[in-house]
């Protein structure tokens, strides 16, 4: 277990000066900065805002909220919830750019729609204790601070900061209402209650800590709260970020994957930047510590090519383009290679102002992107290629590349945040295209984060590139892990080897022989091949492989579309059930990751050793 180093808390306690005003971009009334934005960018913002003129914000009924506890469906409510916030974001951005009052009425409608919601927390988060059953409806007398209550607070605080003068010109009751709601729904519960994501002692944290903390800081620092309140938020936020950091190794690996880096590492960066700005640079040295620099660089190392990232757990292989936020993290941590990587990906995306549902509802992120757009788009530093070989011991993630191949192997254990039972699984890309893949996760439902999580097929080891041993798949928990892990990295070859039996609930052997299941994977960078070898004394082993392109089997040969020819020995196609199964991709979340159905190849080991050469 990592030592808790309370560096941010100590920095906050050591700072005795006044807290400066946080002004990440100018308010709308300061026209010079808005008028100098690139015309094409201004036009893009205006066109999106115009699609919401005379917008009818969707109604949300109590029964919409109840649907989650009644049916397990969370998407139906979230579609309505996020539609409101995205519309308000787009309208506010357009008004700031144009500044003619054309969007103000629709903005005021949106403000009051949000202020009149009974609760800002999502139904699956409507509980006061971690991992406890959700309450069916929100209690507006006792707000819950979840990810999106905090996001909503930051959105309204940002609108007030940007458009206070314009809103007060209609009626001072508008900003007064926002201030009252923010005090009651965000600031008071944040300062007076303890929510699990705030951290205490050794309780494990996840992306919630950095994500919520960033947005509470925005609410406090863009508002008009007095010094005493801001000082309390300043100290508490720094402490929470220390608790978040304790769960990272010095290597900076995010055990939630590339997609969640955007809500973990990047939110940490933004929160630290706010703390640093209001303390007149007191936190700047922390950006140059090894752990923070490694957290920043992680996203570059797990990038495969173009839109693809190495993924595991709930992460998607399409984890989102890098851009302004990654660029700024590289800038703050003095890593020009990361800045260049982010700028290159930003240009490849066409300069996205938001890339996913979360960034669509963050006015803060949208305006940071607007005002940094030209700097990032024009940055011409030398893009640093990802490390050819790297092993992240804190998570057990091994990555290696040749000119044509990109390999990731997941060792570690089955107790990661957003865990899938995937210890020992691998993913492989050839020429930037997916070959052996990790499926990812379907749309979240009530079951996803419940005791029935591992009934979901995508969570099970049998739907990863892993064996089924004695009819058993892997189990979840830190005790189910890879052991005796060794890695070797070199110019010509790189390899990883591990014992995998310890990731399965295999009962003790009645004989004196200690059973074993050993997996080793070697990448030959000159020959452009990958060799997988599994050895075991077990008598019943089924090998599972998930492929992106359609496979075919023929006498010890496995062909994956036109991308790879694979020879294997020590196994034969499974009989009694299909050796090649189609895995239909019908879920909306999975359809964003995969263009067509996936496939599962199933082989039965015929001896004590299985080898596969992929070329």
Coordinates of C-alpha atoms in Angstrom, one line a residue:
X1 CA 0.0 0.0 0.0
X2 CA 1.3 3.4 -1.0
X3 CA 2.4 5.8 1.8
X4 CA 0.0 8.8 2.2
X5 CA 2.1 11.8 1.4
X6 CA 0.0 14.9 2.2
X7 CA 2.0 17.2 -0.1
X8 CA -1.0 19.2 -1.3
X9 CA -2.4 19.6 2.1
X10 CA 0.9 20.7 3.5
X11 CA 1.3 23.2 0.7
X12 CA -2.1 24.6 1.3
X13 CA -1.4 24.9 5.1
X14 CA 1.9 26.6 4.4
X15 CA 0.4 29.2 2.2
X16 CA -0.5 32.2 4.3
X17 CA -1.2 34.8 1.7
X18 CA -4.7 35.9 0.5
X19 CA -6.5 33.8 -2.1
X20 CA -6.5 35.5 -5.4
X21 CA -9.5 35.7 -7.7
X22 CA -9.7 32.9 -10.2
X23 CA -10.2 34.2 -13.7
X24 CA -9.4 31.5 -16.2
X25 CA -11.0 33.5 -19.1
X26 CA -12.6 36.9 -19.3
X27 CA -16.3 37.5 -18.6
X28 CA -18.5 38.2 -21.7
X29 CA -18.6 41.9 -21.1
X30 CA -14.8 42.2 -21.7
X31 CA -15.2 42.0 -25.5
X32 CA -11.7 42.3 -26.8
X33 CA -10.7 38.7 -26.0
X34 CA -13.9 37.3 -27.6
X35 CA -13.6 39.5 -30.7
X36 CA -10.1 38.2 -31.4
X37 CA -11.2 34.5 -31.4
X38 CA -10.7 32.9 -34.8
X39 CA -13.8 33.7 -37.0
X40 CA -14.4 30.1 -38.0
X41 CA -14.4 29.2 -34.3
X42 CA -16.8 31.9 -33.4
X43 CA -19.0 30.8 -36.2
X44 CA -19.0 27.2 -34.9
X45 CA -20.1 28.3 -31.5
X46 CA -22.8 30.5 -32.8
X47 CA -24.2 27.8 -35.1
X48 CA -24.5 25.3 -32.3
X49 CA -26.2 27.9 -30.0
X50 CA -28.7 28.8 -32.7
X51 CA -29.9 25.2 -32.8
X52 CA -31.2 25.8 -29.3
X53 CA -33.0 29.1 -29.8
X54 CA -36.6 28.8 -28.5
X55 CA -35.5 25.5 -27.0
X56 CA -38.1 23.4 -25.1
X57 CA -36.1 22.0 -22.2
X58 CA -37.3 18.4 -21.8
X59 CA -39.6 17.7 -18.8
X60 CA -38.3 15.3 -16.2
X61 CA -40.9 13.7 -14.0
X62 CA -40.6 11.9 -10.7
X63 CA -41.3 8.6 -12.5
X64 CA -38.3 9.2 -14.8
X65 CA -36.1 9.3 -11.7
X66 CA -37.9 6.2 -10.3
X67 CA -37.2 4.2 -13.4
X68 CA -33.7 3.4 -12.3
X69 CA -34.7 1.6 -9.1
X70 CA -37.7 0.0 -10.8
X71 CA -36.1 -1.3 -14.0
X72 CA -32.4 -0.7 -13.7
X73 CA -32.3 1.6 -16.7
X74 CA -30.2 4.7 -16.1
X75 CA -29.8 5.9 -19.7
X76 CA -33.4 7.1 -20.2
X77 CA -33.2 9.6 -17.3
X78 CA -29.6 10.6 -18.2
X79 CA -30.6 11.4 -21.8
X80 CA -33.1 14.0 -20.5
X81 CA -30.8 15.3 -17.8
X82 CA -27.8 15.8 -20.1
X83 CA -29.9 17.3 -22.9
X84 CA -30.8 20.2 -20.6
X85 CA -27.3 20.9 -19.6
X86 CA -25.8 20.6 -23.1
X87 CA -28.4 23.1 -24.4
X88 CA -27.6 25.5 -21.7
X89 CA -23.9 25.2 -22.3
X90 CA -24.3 25.8 -26.0
X91 CA -26.6 28.8 -25.5
X92 CA -24.3 30.4 -22.9
X93 CA -21.2 30.0 -25.1
X94 CA -23.1 31.5 -28.1
X95 CA -24.2 34.5 -26.1
X96 CA -20.7 35.1 -24.8
X97 CA -19.3 35.1 -28.4
X98 CA -22.1 37.2 -30.0
X99 CA -23.1 39.3 -27.0
X100 CA -26.3 40.7 -28.5
X101 CA -28.8 39.3 -26.0
X102 CA -30.3 36.9 -28.6
X103 CA -29.7 33.8 -26.5
X104 CA -30.4 35.3 -23.0
X105 CA -34.1 34.3 -22.6
X106 CA -33.3 30.7 -23.4
X107 CA -30.3 30.8 -21.0
X108 CA -32.6 32.1 -18.2
X109 CA -35.1 29.4 -18.9
X110 CA -32.3 26.8 -18.6
X111 CA -31.0 28.3 -15.4
X112 CA -34.5 28.1 -13.8
X113 CA -35.1 24.6 -15.1
X114 CA -31.9 23.4 -13.4
X115 CA -32.6 25.3 -10.2
X116 CA -36.0 23.8 -9.9
X117 CA -34.8 20.2 -10.2
X118 CA -35.4 18.3 -6.9
X119 CA -31.9 16.9 -7.0
X120 CA -28.8 17.3 -9.2
X121 CA -27.4 13.8 -8.5
X122 CA -28.1 11.0 -10.9
X123 CA -30.4 8.2 -9.8
X124 CA -27.6 5.6 -9.6
X125 CA -25.7 7.9 -7.3
X126 CA -28.6 8.8 -5.0
X127 CA -27.2 7.4 -1.7
X128 CA -25.4 8.9 1.3
X129 CA -23.1 5.9 1.8
X130 CA -20.7 4.2 -0.6
X131 CA -22.0 1.0 -2.3
X132 CA -25.3 1.2 -0.6
X133 CA -28.8 0.9 -2.3
X134 CA -30.0 4.0 -4.0
X135 CA -32.9 6.0 -2.7
X136 CA -35.8 6.1 -5.2
X137 CA -36.1 9.9 -5.2
X138 CA -33.9 12.8 -4.2
X139 CA -34.4 14.6 -0.8
X140 CA -34.1 18.3 -1.7
X141 CA -33.5 19.1 2.0
X142 CA -30.3 17.0 2.0
X143 CA -28.4 17.2 -1.3
X144 CA -26.1 14.4 -2.4
X145 CA -22.8 15.5 -4.0
X146 CA -22.1 13.2 -6.8
X147 CA -20.2 13.7 -10.0
X148 CA -23.0 15.5 -11.8
X149 CA -24.3 17.5 -8.9
X150 CA -20.8 19.0 -8.7
X151 CA -20.7 19.4 -12.5
X152 CA -24.1 21.3 -12.4
X153 CA -22.7 23.5 -9.7
X154 CA -19.7 24.4 -11.7
X155 CA -21.9 25.0 -14.8
X156 CA -24.1 27.5 -13.0
X157 CA -21.1 29.2 -11.3
X158 CA -19.4 29.5 -14.7
X159 CA -22.5 31.1 -16.3
X160 CA -22.7 33.6 -13.4
X161 CA -19.0 34.5 -13.8
X162 CA -19.3 34.9 -17.6
X163 CA -22.7 36.6 -17.8
X164 CA -23.5 38.2 -14.4
X165 CA -23.8 41.7 -15.9
X166 CA -26.1 40.6 -18.7
X167 CA -28.3 38.5 -16.4
X168 CA -28.5 41.2 -13.8
X169 CA -29.7 43.5 -16.6
X170 CA -32.7 41.3 -16.9
X171 CA -33.2 40.8 -13.1
X172 CA -30.8 40.5 -10.2
X173 CA -33.0 37.7 -8.9
X174 CA -31.4 35.4 -11.5
X175 CA -27.9 35.4 -10.2
X176 CA -29.3 35.6 -6.6
X177 CA -31.2 32.4 -7.2
X178 CA -28.1 30.7 -8.6
X179 CA -26.1 31.8 -5.6
X180 CA -28.7 30.5 -3.2
X181 CA -28.9 27.2 -5.0
X182 CA -25.1 26.8 -5.1
X183 CA -24.8 27.6 -1.4
X184 CA -27.5 25.1 -0.4
X185 CA -26.7 22.3 -2.9
X186 CA -22.9 22.5 -3.1
X187 CA -21.1 24.6 -0.6
X188 CA -22.9 23.8 2.6
X189 CA -23.0 20.0 2.1
X190 CA -19.3 20.1 0.9
X191 CA -18.2 21.9 4.0
X192 CA -20.5 20.3 6.5
X193 CA -20.9 16.6 5.4
X194 CA -18.5 13.8 4.5
X195 CA -19.1 12.1 1.2
X196 CA -16.9 9.0 0.5
X197 CA -15.1 10.5 -2.4
X198 CA -13.6 13.2 -0.2
X199 CA -11.3 10.5 1.3
X200 CA -10.3 9.6 4.8
X201 CA -7.4 7.4 5.7
X202 CA -6.8 4.4 3.6
X203 CA -10.2 4.2 2.0
X204 CA -9.7 3.6 -1.7
X205 CA -10.5 6.5 -4.0
X206 CA -11.1 6.7 -7.8
X207 CA -11.8 9.3 -10.5
X208 CA -14.7 10.7 -8.4
X209 CA -12.3 12.4 -6.0
X210 CA -10.5 14.5 -8.6
X211 CA -13.6 15.0 -10.7
X212 CA -15.9 16.2 -7.9
X213 CA -13.1 18.3 -6.3
X214 CA -12.3 20.1 -9.5
X215 CA -15.9 21.2 -9.9
X216 CA -16.4 22.2 -6.2
X217 CA -13.3 24.4 -6.6
X218 CA -14.8 26.0 -9.7
X219 CA -18.0 26.6 -7.8
X220 CA -16.2 28.3 -4.9
X221 CA -13.6 30.2 -6.9
X222 CA -15.8 31.5 -9.7
X223 CA -18.3 32.7 -7.2
X224 CA -18.4 35.6 -4.7
X225 CA -17.8 33.7 -1.5
X226 CA -15.9 35.4 1.2
X227 CA -12.3 34.6 2.1
X228 CA -13.1 32.3 5.0
X229 CA -15.3 30.0 3.0
X230 CA -12.9 29.9 0.1
X231 CA -10.0 29.1 2.5
X232 CA -12.0 26.1 3.9
X233 CA -12.6 24.8 0.4
X234 CA -9.0 25.4 -0.5
X235 CA -7.7 23.3 2.4
X236 CA -10.3 20.5 2.1
X237 CA -9.8 20.2 -1.7
X238 CA -6.0 19.9 -1.2
X239 CA -6.5 17.1 1.3
X240 CA -8.9 15.2 -0.9
X241 CA -6.4 15.3 -3.8
X242 CA -3.8 13.8 -1.5
X243 CA -6.1 10.9 -0.8
X244 CA -6.7 10.5 -4.5
X245 CA -3.0 10.4 -5.2
X246 CA -2.3 7.8 -2.5
X247 CA -3.9 5.1 -4.8
X248 CA -1.5 5.8 -7.6
X249 CA 2.0 4.3 -7.8
X250 CA 4.9 6.4 -8.6
X251 CA 4.7 5.1 -12.2
X252 CA 1.4 7.2 -12.6
X253 CA -0.6 4.3 -14.1
X254 CA -4.4 4.9 -14.1
X255 CA -6.0 1.5 -13.3
X256 CA -9.3 2.8 -14.8
X257 CA -7.8 3.1 -18.2
X258 CA -7.3 5.8 -20.8
X259 CA -11.0 6.9 -21.0
X260 CA -11.1 7.5 -17.2
X261 CA -7.7 9.3 -17.3
X262 CA -9.8 12.2 -18.7
X263 CA -11.9 12.2 -15.5
X264 CA -9.0 11.3 -13.1
X265 CA -5.6 12.6 -14.2
X266 CA -7.0 15.6 -16.2
X267 CA -9.3 16.6 -13.3
X268 CA -6.4 16.3 -10.9
X269 CA -4.5 18.7 -13.2
X270 CA -7.3 21.2 -13.4
X271 CA -7.9 21.1 -9.7
X272 CA -4.2 21.6 -9.0
X273 CA -4.1 24.5 -11.5
X274 CA -7.0 26.2 -9.7
X275 CA -5.2 25.8 -6.3
X276 CA -2.0 27.0 -7.8
X277 CA -3.5 30.1 -9.4
X278 CA -5.4 31.3 -6.3
X279 CA -2.3 30.7 -4.1
X280 CA -0.1 32.7 -6.5
X281 CA 2.0 29.7 -7.6
X282 CA 2.4 27.9 -4.4
X283 CA 1.6 24.5 -6.0
X284 CA 3.8 24.9 -9.1
X285 CA 6.7 22.7 -7.8
X286 CA 4.3 19.8 -7.3
X287 CA 3.6 19.7 -11.0
X288 CA 7.3 18.7 -11.5
X289 CA 7.3 15.7 -9.1
X290 CA 7.8 12.3 -10.7
X291 CA 4.4 11.0 -9.9
X292 CA 2.5 13.9 -11.3
X293 CA 4.6 13.9 -14.5
X294 CA 4.0 10.2 -14.9
X295 CA 0.3 10.6 -14.4
X296 CA 0.3 13.2 -17.2
X297 CA 2.4 11.1 -19.6
X298 CA 0.3 7.9 -19.1
X299 CA -2.2 8.9 -21.8
X300 CA 0.6 9.1 -24.4
X301 CA 2.0 5.7 -23.5
X302 CA -1.4 3.9 -23.8
X303 CA -2.2 5.4 -27.2
X304 CA -1.9 2.9 -30.0
X305 CA -2.6 4.9 -33.2
X306 CA -5.2 7.3 -34.5
X307 CA -8.4 6.8 -32.5
X308 CA -7.3 3.6 -30.7
X309 CA -6.0 3.2 -27.2
X310 CA -5.0 0.1 -25.2
X311 CA -8.0 -0.6 -23.1
X312 CA -9.0 -2.8 -20.2
X313 CA -11.7 -2.8 -17.5
X314 CA -14.6 -0.5 -18.4
X315 CA -12.5 1.6 -20.7
X316 CA -13.3 1.8 -24.4
X317 CA -10.7 1.4 -27.1
X318 CA -12.0 4.7 -28.5
X319 CA -11.1 6.7 -25.4
X320 CA -11.5 10.2 -27.0
X321 CA -9.0 12.4 -28.8
X322 CA -6.4 14.3 -26.9
X323 CA -6.5 18.1 -27.0
X324 CA -6.3 21.2 -24.9
X325 CA -6.5 19.6 -21.5
X326 CA -3.7 17.1 -22.2
X327 CA -1.7 19.8 -23.8
X328 CA -2.0 22.0 -20.7
X329 CA -1.1 19.0 -18.4
X330 CA 2.1 18.7 -20.5
X331 CA 2.7 22.4 -20.3
X332 CA 2.4 22.5 -16.5
X333 CA 4.6 19.4 -16.0
X334 CA 7.2 20.7 -18.6
X335 CA 6.8 17.8 -21.0
X336 CA 7.0 19.2 -24.6
X337 CA 6.6 15.7 -26.0
X338 CA 3.2 15.4 -24.4
X339 CA 2.2 18.9 -25.6
X340 CA 3.1 17.9 -29.1
X341 CA 1.3 14.6 -28.9
X342 CA -1.9 16.4 -27.7
X343 CA -1.6 19.2 -30.3
X344 CA -1.2 16.7 -33.1
X345 CA -4.2 14.7 -32.0
X346 CA -6.2 17.9 -31.5
X347 CA -5.5 18.9 -35.1
X348 CA -6.4 15.4 -36.3
X349 CA -9.8 15.8 -34.6
X350 CA -10.5 19.1 -36.3
X351 CA -10.1 21.0 -33.0
X352 CA -12.9 19.5 -30.9
X353 CA -14.4 21.9 -28.4
X354 CA -15.8 18.9 -26.5
X355 CA -15.4 15.2 -27.2
X356 CA -17.8 13.3 -24.9
X357 CA -21.1 13.7 -22.9
X358 CA -19.2 15.1 -19.9
X359 CA -17.3 17.8 -21.7
X360 CA -20.5 18.8 -23.6
X361 CA -21.9 20.0 -20.3
X362 CA -18.8 21.7 -18.9
X363 CA -18.8 25.4 -19.8
X364 CA -15.4 25.7 -18.1
X365 CA -13.8 23.1 -20.3
X366 CA -15.5 24.6 -23.4
X367 CA -14.1 28.0 -22.7
X368 CA -10.6 26.7 -21.8
X369 CA -10.7 25.0 -25.2
X370 CA -11.9 28.2 -26.9
X371 CA -9.2 30.5 -25.5
X372 CA -6.4 27.9 -25.9
X373 CA -7.5 26.8 -29.3
X374 CA -5.0 28.8 -31.3
X375 CA -2.1 28.0 -29.1
X376 CA -2.7 24.3 -29.2
X377 CA -3.7 24.2 -32.9
X378 CA -0.5 26.0 -33.9
X379 CA 2.0 24.2 -31.6
X380 CA 4.7 22.6 -33.6
X381 CA 6.9 20.9 -31.0
X382 CA 8.4 17.5 -31.8
X383 CA 5.8 14.8 -30.9
X384 CA 7.3 12.3 -28.6
X385 CA 6.5 8.8 -29.5
X386 CA 5.2 6.6 -26.8
X387 CA 7.7 4.4 -24.9
X388 CA 8.4 1.4 -27.0
X389 CA 8.5 -0.8 -23.9
X390 CA 7.1 0.1 -20.5
X391 CA 5.9 -1.8 -17.5
X392 CA 3.6 -0.2 -14.9
X393 CA 4.2 -2.4 -11.8
X394 CA 1.4 -0.6 -9.8
X395 CA -1.2 -2.1 -12.1
X396 CA 0.7 -4.8 -13.9
X397 CA 0.3 -3.3 -17.3
X398 CA 3.0 -4.2 -19.9
X399 CA 3.2 -2.4 -23.2
X400 CA 5.5 -3.1 -26.1
X401 CA 5.7 -1.9 -29.7
X402 CA 7.5 -2.8 -32.9
X403 CA 7.2 -0.9 -36.2
X404 CA 4.0 -2.8 -37.1
X405 CA 2.7 -4.3 -33.8
X406 CA 1.4 -2.8 -30.6
X407 CA 1.0 -5.2 -27.6
X408 CA -0.5 -4.7 -24.2
X409 CA -0.7 -7.4 -21.5
X410 CA -2.6 -6.9 -18.2
X411 CA -1.1 -8.7 -15.2
X412 CA -1.9 -7.3 -11.7
X413 CA -5.1 -8.4 -10.0
X414 CA -8.9 -8.4 -10.3
X415 CA -9.6 -5.5 -7.9
X416 CA -9.0 -2.5 -10.2
X417 CA -11.5 0.4 -10.3
X418 CA -14.1 -0.5 -12.9
X419 CA -12.6 -4.0 -12.8
X420 CA -13.1 -6.8 -15.3
X421 CA -11.8 -10.2 -14.6
X422 CA -9.0 -9.8 -17.1
X423 CA -5.7 -10.7 -15.4
X424 CA -3.3 -12.1 -18.0
X425 CA -5.3 -11.0 -21.0
X426 CA -3.7 -9.2 -23.9
X427 CA -4.6 -6.9 -26.7
X428 CA -2.8 -6.7 -30.0
X429 CA -2.9 -4.2 -32.9
X430 CA -1.2 -4.5 -36.3
X431 CA -0.5 -1.5 -38.5
X432 CA -2.7 0.5 -36.1
X433 CA -5.7 -1.8 -36.6
X434 CA -7.3 -4.0 -33.9
X435 CA -6.4 -7.7 -34.0
X436 CA -7.0 -9.3 -30.6
X437 CA -9.2 -7.0 -28.6
X438 CA -10.7 -6.2 -25.2
X439 CA -14.5 -5.7 -25.7
X440 CA -15.0 -3.0 -23.2
X441 CA -18.4 -2.5 -21.4
X442 CA -22.0 -2.1 -22.4
X443 CA -24.2 0.9 -21.4
X444 CA -24.3 1.2 -17.6
X445 CA -27.3 -0.2 -15.8
X446 CA -28.3 -0.9 -12.2
X447 CA -26.5 -4.2 -12.5
X448 CA -23.2 -2.7 -13.6
X449 CA -22.3 -1.5 -10.1
X450 CA -24.0 -4.1 -8.0
X451 CA -23.2 -7.5 -6.5
X452 CA -24.4 -8.9 -9.8
X453 CA -21.7 -7.1 -11.9
X454 CA -19.9 -10.3 -12.9
X455 CA -23.0 -11.8 -14.4
X456 CA -22.5 -9.3 -17.3
X457 CA -20.7 -11.1 -20.1
X458 CA -18.2 -8.4 -20.9
X459 CA -16.9 -8.5 -17.3
X460 CA -16.0 -12.2 -17.4
X461 CA -12.6 -13.7 -18.2
X462 CA -14.1 -16.1 -20.7
X463 CA -14.8 -13.0 -22.9
X464 CA -11.2 -11.9 -22.8
X465 CA -8.1 -13.4 -24.3
X466 CA -7.8 -15.9 -21.5
X467 CA -8.3 -19.6 -20.7
X468 CA -11.1 -21.3 -18.9
X469 CA -9.5 -23.7 -16.5
X470 CA -11.3 -26.8 -15.3
X471 CA -14.6 -25.2 -16.4
X472 CA -13.9 -22.2 -14.2
X473 CA -13.4 -18.5 -15.1
X474 CA -11.5 -16.0 -13.0
X475 CA -13.0 -14.4 -10.0
X476 CA -13.0 -10.8 -8.8
X477 CA -10.9 -9.6 -5.8
X478 CA -7.4 -8.7 -5.0
X479 CA -6.6 -12.3 -4.1
X480 CA -7.2 -13.3 -7.7
X481 CA -4.0 -12.1 -9.3
X482 CA -1.0 -12.9 -11.4
X483 CA 2.0 -14.0 -9.5
X484 CA 5.7 -14.5 -10.2
X485 CA 5.5 -11.8 -12.9
X486 CA 8.7 -11.1 -14.8
X487 CA 9.3 -8.7 -17.7
X488 CA 12.3 -8.1 -20.1
X489 CA 12.6 -5.2 -22.5
X490 CA 15.2 -4.9 -25.2
X491 CA 15.8 -3.4 -28.7
X492 CA 15.0 -6.7 -30.5
X493 CA 12.6 -8.4 -28.2
X494 CA 10.4 -7.8 -25.1
X495 CA 8.5 -10.3 -23.0
X496 CA 6.3 -10.8 -20.0
X497 CA 5.7 -14.1 -18.1
X498 CA 3.4 -14.8 -15.2
X499 CA 1.6 -17.5 -13.2
X500 CA -2.1 -17.3 -13.8
X501 CA -3.6 -20.1 -11.8
X502 CA -3.7 -17.7 -8.8
X503 CA -6.4 -15.7 -10.7
X504 CA -8.8 -18.6 -10.7
X505 CA -10.8 -20.3 -8.0
X506 CA -9.1 -23.6 -8.5
X507 CA -9.4 -25.9 -5.4
X508 CA -6.2 -27.2 -3.9
X509 CA -4.8 -30.3 -5.5
X510 CA -5.4 -33.6 -3.7
X511 CA -1.9 -34.7 -4.8
X512 CA 1.5 -33.4 -3.8
X513 CA 1.8 -31.8 -7.2
X514 CA 1.2 -28.1 -7.2
X515 CA -0.9 -27.2 -10.3
X516 CA 0.3 -24.3 -12.4
X517 CA -0.8 -22.3 -15.5
X518 CA 2.1 -20.3 -16.9
X519 CA 1.6 -17.7 -19.6
X520 CA 4.5 -16.0 -21.5
X521 CA 4.2 -13.5 -24.4
X522 CA 7.2 -12.4 -26.5
X523 CA 7.3 -9.8 -29.1
X524 CA 10.0 -10.0 -31.7
X525 CA 10.4 -6.5 -33.1
X526 CA 12.7 -7.5 -36.0
X527 CA 10.6 -10.4 -37.3
X528 CA 7.3 -8.5 -36.4
X529 CA 5.9 -11.5 -34.6
X530 CA 4.3 -12.2 -31.2
X531 CA 4.7 -15.7 -29.6
X532 CA 2.2 -16.7 -26.9
X533 CA 3.0 -19.8 -24.9
X534 CA 0.8 -21.3 -22.1
X535 CA 2.1 -24.3 -20.1
X536 CA 0.1 -26.2 -17.5
X537 CA -0.5 -29.6 -15.9
X538 CA -4.3 -29.1 -15.9
X539 CA -6.3 -31.5 -18.0
X540 CA -9.2 -29.3 -19.0
X541 CA -8.3 -26.0 -20.6
X542 CA -10.3 -24.0 -23.1
X543 CA -8.5 -21.1 -24.7
X544 CA -10.6 -18.0 -25.6
X545 CA -9.6 -15.3 -28.1
X546 CA -11.6 -12.2 -29.0
X547 CA -10.9 -10.9 -32.5
X548 CA -12.1 -7.8 -34.4
X549 CA -12.0 -9.2 -37.9
X550 CA -13.7 -12.4 -38.8
X551 CA -11.5 -15.4 -38.1
X552 CA -11.2 -18.8 -39.9
X553 CA -9.6 -22.0 -38.6
X554 CA -7.8 -24.5 -40.8
X555 CA -5.4 -27.3 -39.6
X556 CA -3.4 -25.5 -37.0
X557 CA -3.8 -22.1 -38.7
X558 CA -5.9 -19.2 -37.6
X559 CA -6.5 -16.4 -40.1
X560 CA -7.8 -13.1 -38.8
X561 CA -9.4 -11.4 -41.8
X562 CA -6.6 -10.3 -44.1
X563 CA -4.6 -8.8 -41.2
X564 CA -2.8 -11.7 -39.6
X565 CA -1.9 -15.4 -40.2
X566 CA -1.4 -17.3 -37.0
X567 CA 0.0 -20.8 -36.5
X568 CA -0.7 -22.7 -33.3
X569 CA 0.1 -26.1 -31.8
X570 CA -1.1 -28.0 -28.7
X571 CA -4.8 -27.3 -29.3
X572 CA -7.7 -28.1 -31.5
X573 CA -11.0 -26.4 -32.3
X574 CA -13.6 -26.8 -29.6
X575 CA -16.2 -29.4 -30.3
X576 CA -19.7 -29.7 -28.9
X577 CA -20.2 -25.9 -29.2
X578 CA -19.0 -23.4 -31.9
X579 CA -15.2 -23.0 -32.2
X580 CA -15.9 -19.5 -33.7
X581 CA -18.8 -17.5 -32.1
X582 CA -20.2 -14.2 -33.3
X583 CA -20.5 -11.7 -30.5
X584 CA -23.3 -9.3 -31.7
X585 CA -22.5 -5.7 -31.0
X586 CA -26.0 -4.2 -30.4
X587 CA -25.5 -2.1 -27.3
X588 CA -25.2 1.6 -28.0
X589 CA -22.1 2.1 -26.0
X590 CA -20.3 -0.8 -27.6
X591 CA -21.4 0.4 -31.1
X592 CA -19.4 3.6 -30.5
X593 CA -16.3 1.4 -30.0
X594 CA -16.7 -1.3 -32.7
X595 CA -17.9 -0.9 -36.3
X596 CA -19.3 -4.4 -36.5
X597 CA -19.7 -7.6 -34.5
X598 CA -16.8 -9.2 -32.7
X599 CA -15.8 -12.9 -32.7
X600 CA -14.7 -15.4 -30.1
X601 CA -12.4 -18.3 -31.0
X602 CA -12.4 -21.3 -28.7
X603 CA -9.7 -23.9 -28.7
X604 CA -9.2 -26.9 -26.4
X605 CA -5.7 -27.7 -25.2
X606 CA -4.6 -31.2 -26.2
X607 CA -1.4 -31.4 -24.1
X608 CA 0.6 -29.5 -21.5
X609 CA 1.7 -26.7 -23.8
X610 CA 0.0 -24.4 -26.2
X611 CA 2.0 -22.1 -28.5
X612 CA 0.7 -19.5 -30.9
X613 CA 2.8 -17.4 -33.3
X614 CA 1.1 -14.3 -34.6
X615 CA 2.6 -12.7 -37.7

